[in-house]
Amino acid sequence: MNTACIHIDWGIDGLRYALKQKHIVIIVDALRFSSAVVTAVANGFTVYPAQDPDKGVAMAPYLGAEVAGHSPGSRYSLSPHAYLNVPPEANKKVVMVSPNGAACAEIVDSGDRAYIGCFLNARALGAHMSQEAAHAGQNVTVIAAGEQRAIDTGERIVYDRKASQRVFAVEDYLAAGACISFCSLARTPEAEVCAIAFTAACKKLDMLLSGSFSGRYLVEHDLGDDITHAAQLNKYTVIPRVENGAITSA
């Protein structure tokens, strides 16, 4: 009898706990890391996650990769649109720097089973998790990555770990609920409530994401198109897996 169950947890501490318990994990950072990764992998990219920009720059030459968004001349960025309509001859190895999703993905070690999820691939990922967890007899934990918010700079969002703390992000909670809702495993009460929240919100995702704390930040920086892209439910069937420091299609 299959007793595998799906859980939800939050942030790096939740991820570490889930991995310690040998759970399969799904990392959700809906705006914008997960959406960029899913879009990139669906279009043939290999992504190398890095939390620290300097580390990302240092590792790129060894990987034969480009750094997403490090300089004004960068071809790629954290925008999912950067990975659409890319010429066939383009370099499709990218070091993607992110303070939230990449920070979680970097923790994944050899032997761990970890995937990247969001609204864009929720159905495909949920179905895959149902089969993999049942076959392996392992539980699944969906990790809502959260956002970095300034605590002592007078700014709303900063990407400096010394001046910020990780806080709840509603877009990650709803995207986690999307992944859970398409998974046929038994649910913890917390996972059940999360799925119910997504079901109640699924017809107005674009509005809720745009009005969220992180969404308003993107809108204020003329990145509203990234929200519209991220809010597309089940656009892709790709299942990005984190393995040996790289994210590729499972």
GROMACS .gro file of C-alpha atoms in nm:
model
  250
    1MET     CA    1   0.000   0.000   0.000
    2ASN     CA    2   0.139   0.341  -0.101
    3THR     CA    3   0.166   0.579   0.192
    4ALA     CA    4   0.355   0.859   0.014
    5CYS     CA    5   0.229   1.202   0.110
    6ILE     CA    6   0.281   1.555  -0.020
    7HIS     CA    7   0.381   1.834   0.220
    8ILE     CA    8   0.443   2.207   0.192
    9ASP     CA    9   0.724   2.394   0.364
   10TRP     CA   10   0.893   2.729   0.331
   11GLY     CA   11   1.236   2.869   0.251
   12ILE     CA   12   1.584   2.729   0.289
   13ASP     CA   13   1.522   2.586   0.637
   14GLY     CA   14   1.220   2.395   0.511
   15LEU     CA   15   1.421   2.266   0.217
   16ARG     CA   16   1.705   2.145   0.439
   17TYR     CA   17   1.458   1.965   0.665
   18ALA     CA   18   1.282   1.798   0.370
   19LEU     CA   19   1.611   1.679   0.222
   20LYS     CA   20   1.721   1.548   0.563
   21GLN     CA   21   1.396   1.347   0.572
   22LYS     CA   22   1.479   1.210   0.223
   23HIS     CA   23   1.177   1.373   0.065
   24ILE     CA   24   1.156   1.450  -0.304
   25VAL     CA   25   1.140   1.829  -0.324
   26ILE     CA   26   0.983   2.082  -0.560
   27ILE     CA   27   1.133   2.431  -0.543
   28VAL     CA   28   0.886   2.707  -0.625
   29ASP     CA   29   0.997   3.068  -0.683
   30ALA     CA   30   0.722   3.183  -0.917
   31LEU     CA   31   0.845   3.542  -0.977
   32ARG     CA   32   1.085   3.494  -1.149
   33PHE     CA   33   1.341   3.214  -1.101
   34SER     CA   34   1.112   2.911  -1.143
   35SER     CA   35   0.928   3.063  -1.438
   36ALA     CA   36   1.258   3.154  -1.606
   37VAL     CA   37   1.402   2.806  -1.544
   38VAL     CA   38   1.094   2.623  -1.669
   39THR     CA   39   1.078   2.841  -1.980
   40ALA     CA   40   1.453   2.804  -2.042
   41VAL     CA   41   1.459   2.425  -1.998
   42ALA     CA   42   1.150   2.392  -2.217
   43ASN     CA   43   1.350   2.568  -2.487
   44GLY     CA   44   1.658   2.349  -2.462
   45PHE     CA   45   1.867   2.535  -2.201
   46THR     CA   46   2.079   2.399  -1.920
   47VAL     CA   47   2.064   2.625  -1.613
   48TYR     CA   48   2.325   2.647  -1.338
   49PRO     CA   49   2.180   2.813  -1.025
   50ALA     CA   50   2.388   3.057  -0.822
   51GLN     CA   51   2.281   3.273  -0.530
   52ASP     CA   52   2.593   3.492  -0.525
   53PRO     CA   53   2.662   3.706  -0.836
   54ASP     CA   54   3.040   3.688  -0.792
   55LYS     CA   55   3.027   3.310  -0.770
   56GLY     CA   56   2.812   3.302  -1.083
   57VAL     CA   57   3.065   3.507  -1.277
   58ALA     CA   58   3.351   3.289  -1.156
   59MET     CA   59   3.188   2.957  -1.244
   60ALA     CA   60   3.057   3.054  -1.590
   61PRO     CA   61   3.386   3.019  -1.785
   62TYR     CA   62   3.445   2.667  -1.648
   63LEU     CA   63   3.097   2.567  -1.759
   64GLY     CA   64   3.113   2.736  -2.097
   65ALA     CA   65   2.805   2.929  -1.988
   66GLU     CA   66   2.682   3.286  -1.992
   67VAL     CA   67   2.577   3.471  -1.678
   68ALA     CA   68   2.215   3.579  -1.686
   69GLY     CA   69   2.176   3.951  -1.630
   70HIS     CA   70   2.517   4.027  -1.480
   71SER     CA   71   2.601   4.311  -1.719
   72PRO     CA   72   2.412   4.547  -1.953
   73GLY     CA   73   2.530   4.338  -2.248
   74SER     CA   74   2.400   4.008  -2.113
   75ARG     CA   75   2.192   3.810  -2.357
   76TYR     CA   76   1.995   3.639  -2.079
   77SER     CA   77   1.831   3.747  -1.754
   78LEU     CA   78   1.580   3.635  -1.491
   79SER     CA   79   1.303   3.725  -1.734
   80PRO     CA   80   1.143   3.414  -1.888
   81HIS     CA   81   1.108   3.609  -2.212
   82ALA     CA   82   1.487   3.598  -2.251
   83TYR     CA   83   1.461   3.227  -2.334
   84LEU     CA   84   1.198   3.255  -2.607
   85ASN     CA   85   1.277   3.274  -2.979
   86VAL     CA   86   1.649   3.216  -2.921
   87PRO     CA   87   1.853   3.144  -3.239
   88PRO     CA   88   1.961   2.779  -3.274
   89GLU     CA   89   2.329   2.873  -3.271
   90ALA     CA   90   2.304   3.060  -2.939
   91ASN     CA   91   2.480   2.934  -2.628
   92LYS     CA   92   2.217   2.755  -2.423
   93LYS     CA   93   2.416   2.716  -2.103
   94VAL     CA   94   2.326   2.984  -1.849
   95VAL     CA   95   2.432   3.059  -1.493
   96MET     CA   96   2.114   3.203  -1.343
   97VAL     CA   97   2.170   3.420  -1.035
   98SER     CA   98   1.877   3.450  -0.795
   99PRO     CA   99   1.856   3.524  -0.420
  100ASN     CA  100   1.560   3.295  -0.360
  101GLY     CA  101   1.508   3.003  -0.599
  102ALA     CA  102   1.875   2.962  -0.687
  103ALA     CA  103   1.968   2.982  -0.319
  104CYS     CA  104   1.744   2.680  -0.261
  105ALA     CA  105   1.860   2.491  -0.571
  106GLU     CA  106   2.225   2.531  -0.470
  107ILE     CA  107   2.164   2.331  -0.153
  108VAL     CA  108   2.056   2.021  -0.346
  109ASP     CA  109   2.329   1.756  -0.318
  110SER     CA  110   2.410   1.438  -0.503
  111GLY     CA  111   2.157   1.174  -0.413
  112ASP     CA  112   1.881   1.429  -0.354
  113ARG     CA  113   1.583   1.441  -0.588
  114ALA     CA  114   1.473   1.797  -0.656
  115TYR     CA  115   1.265   1.966  -0.924
  116ILE     CA  116   1.165   2.318  -1.023
  117GLY     CA  117   0.795   2.403  -1.036
  118CYS     CA  118   0.559   2.694  -1.096
  119PHE     CA  119   0.226   2.766  -1.259
  120LEU     CA  120   0.375   2.701  -1.603
  121ASN     CA  121   0.437   2.328  -1.547
  122ALA     CA  122   0.217   2.245  -1.248
  123ARG     CA  123   0.009   1.970  -1.410
  124ALA     CA  124   0.305   1.787  -1.566
  125LEU     CA  125   0.506   1.812  -1.246
  126GLY     CA  126   0.215   1.699  -1.027
  127ALA     CA  127   0.157   1.392  -1.243
  128HIS     CA  128   0.528   1.307  -1.244
  129MET     CA  129   0.552   1.344  -0.867
  130SER     CA  130   0.253   1.116  -0.817
  131GLN     CA  131   0.425   0.839  -1.011
  132GLU     CA  132   0.779   0.891  -0.878
  133ALA     CA  133   0.679   0.916  -0.514
  134ALA     CA  134   0.455   0.610  -0.535
  135HIS     CA  135   0.726   0.409  -0.708
  136ALA     CA  136   1.002   0.515  -0.467
  137GLY     CA  137   0.788   0.515  -0.154
  138GLN     CA  138   0.908   0.868  -0.074
  139ASN     CA  139   0.718   1.172   0.045
  140VAL     CA  140   0.722   1.497  -0.150
  141THR     CA  141   0.770   1.845  -0.007
  142VAL     CA  142   0.688   2.156  -0.208
  143ILE     CA  143   0.909   2.446  -0.101
  144ALA     CA  144   0.771   2.799  -0.135
  145ALA     CA  145   1.101   2.986  -0.165
  146GLY     CA  146   0.987   3.327  -0.038
  147GLU     CA  147   1.119   3.677  -0.108
  148GLN     CA  148   1.409   3.884   0.021
  149ARG     CA  149   1.279   4.198   0.192
  150ALA     CA  150   1.486   4.487   0.327
  151ILE     CA  151   1.500   4.519   0.704
  152ASP     CA  152   1.719   4.822   0.770
  153THR     CA  153   1.786   5.008   0.445
  154GLY     CA  154   1.461   5.198   0.402
  155GLU     CA  155   1.398   5.010   0.075
  156ARG     CA  156   1.121   4.760   0.013
  157ILE     CA  157   1.322   4.488  -0.159
  158VAL     CA  158   1.698   4.443  -0.162
  159TYR     CA  159   1.912   4.157  -0.287
  160ASP     CA  160   2.181   4.197  -0.026
  161ARG     CA  161   2.170   3.914   0.229
  162LYS     CA  162   2.327   4.135   0.494
  163ALA     CA  163   2.043   4.385   0.473
  164SER     CA  164   1.743   4.160   0.415
  165GLN     CA  165   1.546   3.866   0.544
  166ARG     CA  166   1.340   3.599   0.371
  167VAL     CA  167   0.966   3.657   0.401
  168PHE     CA  168   0.644   3.487   0.285
  169ALA     CA  169   0.553   3.539  -0.082
  170VAL     CA  170   0.190   3.474  -0.176
  171GLU     CA  171   0.278   3.397  -0.541
  172ASP     CA  172   0.501   3.109  -0.428
  173TYR     CA  173   0.229   2.980  -0.197
  174LEU     CA  174  -0.027   2.980  -0.479
  175ALA     CA  175   0.215   2.818  -0.725
  176ALA     CA  176   0.294   2.554  -0.464
  177GLY     CA  177  -0.081   2.497  -0.436
  178ALA     CA  178  -0.100   2.452  -0.812
  179CYS     CA  179   0.163   2.177  -0.803
  180ILE     CA  180  -0.010   2.010  -0.509
  181SER     CA  181  -0.353   2.026  -0.673
  182PHE     CA  182  -0.233   1.826  -0.973
  183CYS     CA  183  -0.068   1.560  -0.755
  184SER     CA  184  -0.270   1.253  -0.656
  185LEU     CA  185  -0.075   1.179  -0.337
  186ALA     CA  186  -0.227   1.207   0.008
  187ARG     CA  187  -0.191   1.559   0.149
  188THR     CA  188  -0.098   1.696   0.488
  189PRO     CA  189  -0.353   1.947   0.623
  190GLU     CA  190  -0.113   2.229   0.532
  191ALA     CA  191  -0.080   2.100   0.175
  192GLU     CA  192  -0.457   2.057   0.149
  193VAL     CA  193  -0.520   2.418   0.252
  194CYS     CA  194  -0.255   2.537   0.008
  195ALA     CA  195  -0.422   2.349  -0.279
  196ILE     CA  196  -0.761   2.492  -0.180
  197ALA     CA  197  -0.613   2.843  -0.186
  198PHE     CA  198  -0.487   2.787  -0.541
  199THR     CA  199  -0.821   2.645  -0.657
  200ALA     CA  200  -1.001   2.951  -0.522
  201ALA     CA  201  -0.751   3.187  -0.687
  202CYS     CA  202  -0.678   3.015  -1.018
  203LYS     CA  203  -0.916   3.226  -1.228
  204LYS     CA  204  -0.750   3.552  -1.126
  205LEU     CA  205  -0.383   3.461  -1.104
  206ASP     CA  206  -0.258   3.749  -1.319
  207MET     CA  207  -0.442   4.003  -1.102
  208LEU     CA  208  -0.328   3.850  -0.773
  209LEU     CA  209   0.031   3.813  -0.884
  210SER     CA  210   0.044   4.169  -1.017
  211GLY     CA  211  -0.095   4.302  -0.690
  212SER     CA  212   0.133   4.097  -0.468
  213PHE     CA  213   0.434   4.247  -0.292
  214SER     CA  214   0.677   4.093  -0.543
  215GLY     CA  215   0.445   4.164  -0.836
  216ARG     CA  216   0.419   4.533  -0.754
  217TYR     CA  217   0.796   4.551  -0.745
  218LEU     CA  218   0.814   4.404  -1.098
  219VAL     CA  219   0.539   4.632  -1.228
  220GLU     CA  220   0.719   4.936  -1.087
  221HIS     CA  221   1.028   4.826  -1.281
  222ASP     CA  222   0.838   4.777  -1.612
  223LEU     CA  223   0.851   4.397  -1.586
  224GLY     CA  224   0.478   4.333  -1.583
  225ASP     CA  225   0.504   4.110  -1.893
  226ASP     CA  226   0.701   3.862  -1.684
  227ILE     CA  227   0.405   3.831  -1.448
  228THR     CA  228   0.166   3.767  -1.736
  229HIS     CA  229   0.396   3.493  -1.865
  230ALA     CA  230   0.441   3.337  -1.521
  231ALA     CA  231   0.064   3.326  -1.461
  232GLN     CA  232   0.000   3.096  -1.760
  233LEU     CA  233  -0.121   2.773  -1.606
  234ASN     CA  234   0.017   2.450  -1.755
  235LYS     CA  235   0.182   2.612  -2.054
  236TYR     CA  236   0.471   2.363  -2.053
  237THR     CA  237   0.508   1.991  -1.990
  238VAL     CA  238   0.878   2.010  -1.905
  239ILE     CA  239   1.000   1.878  -1.567
  240PRO     CA  240   1.329   2.050  -1.472
  241ARG     CA  241   1.544   1.845  -1.236
  242VAL     CA  242   1.827   1.978  -1.020
  243GLU     CA  243   2.120   1.739  -1.034
  244ASN     CA  244   2.495   1.785  -0.986
  245GLY     CA  245   2.465   2.163  -0.984
  246ALA     CA  246   2.271   2.181  -1.311
  247ILE     CA  247   1.903   2.202  -1.401
  248THR     CA  248   1.797   2.007  -1.707
  249SER     CA  249   1.487   1.829  -1.833
  250ALA     CA  250   1.417   1.512  -1.634
   0.00000   0.00000   0.00000
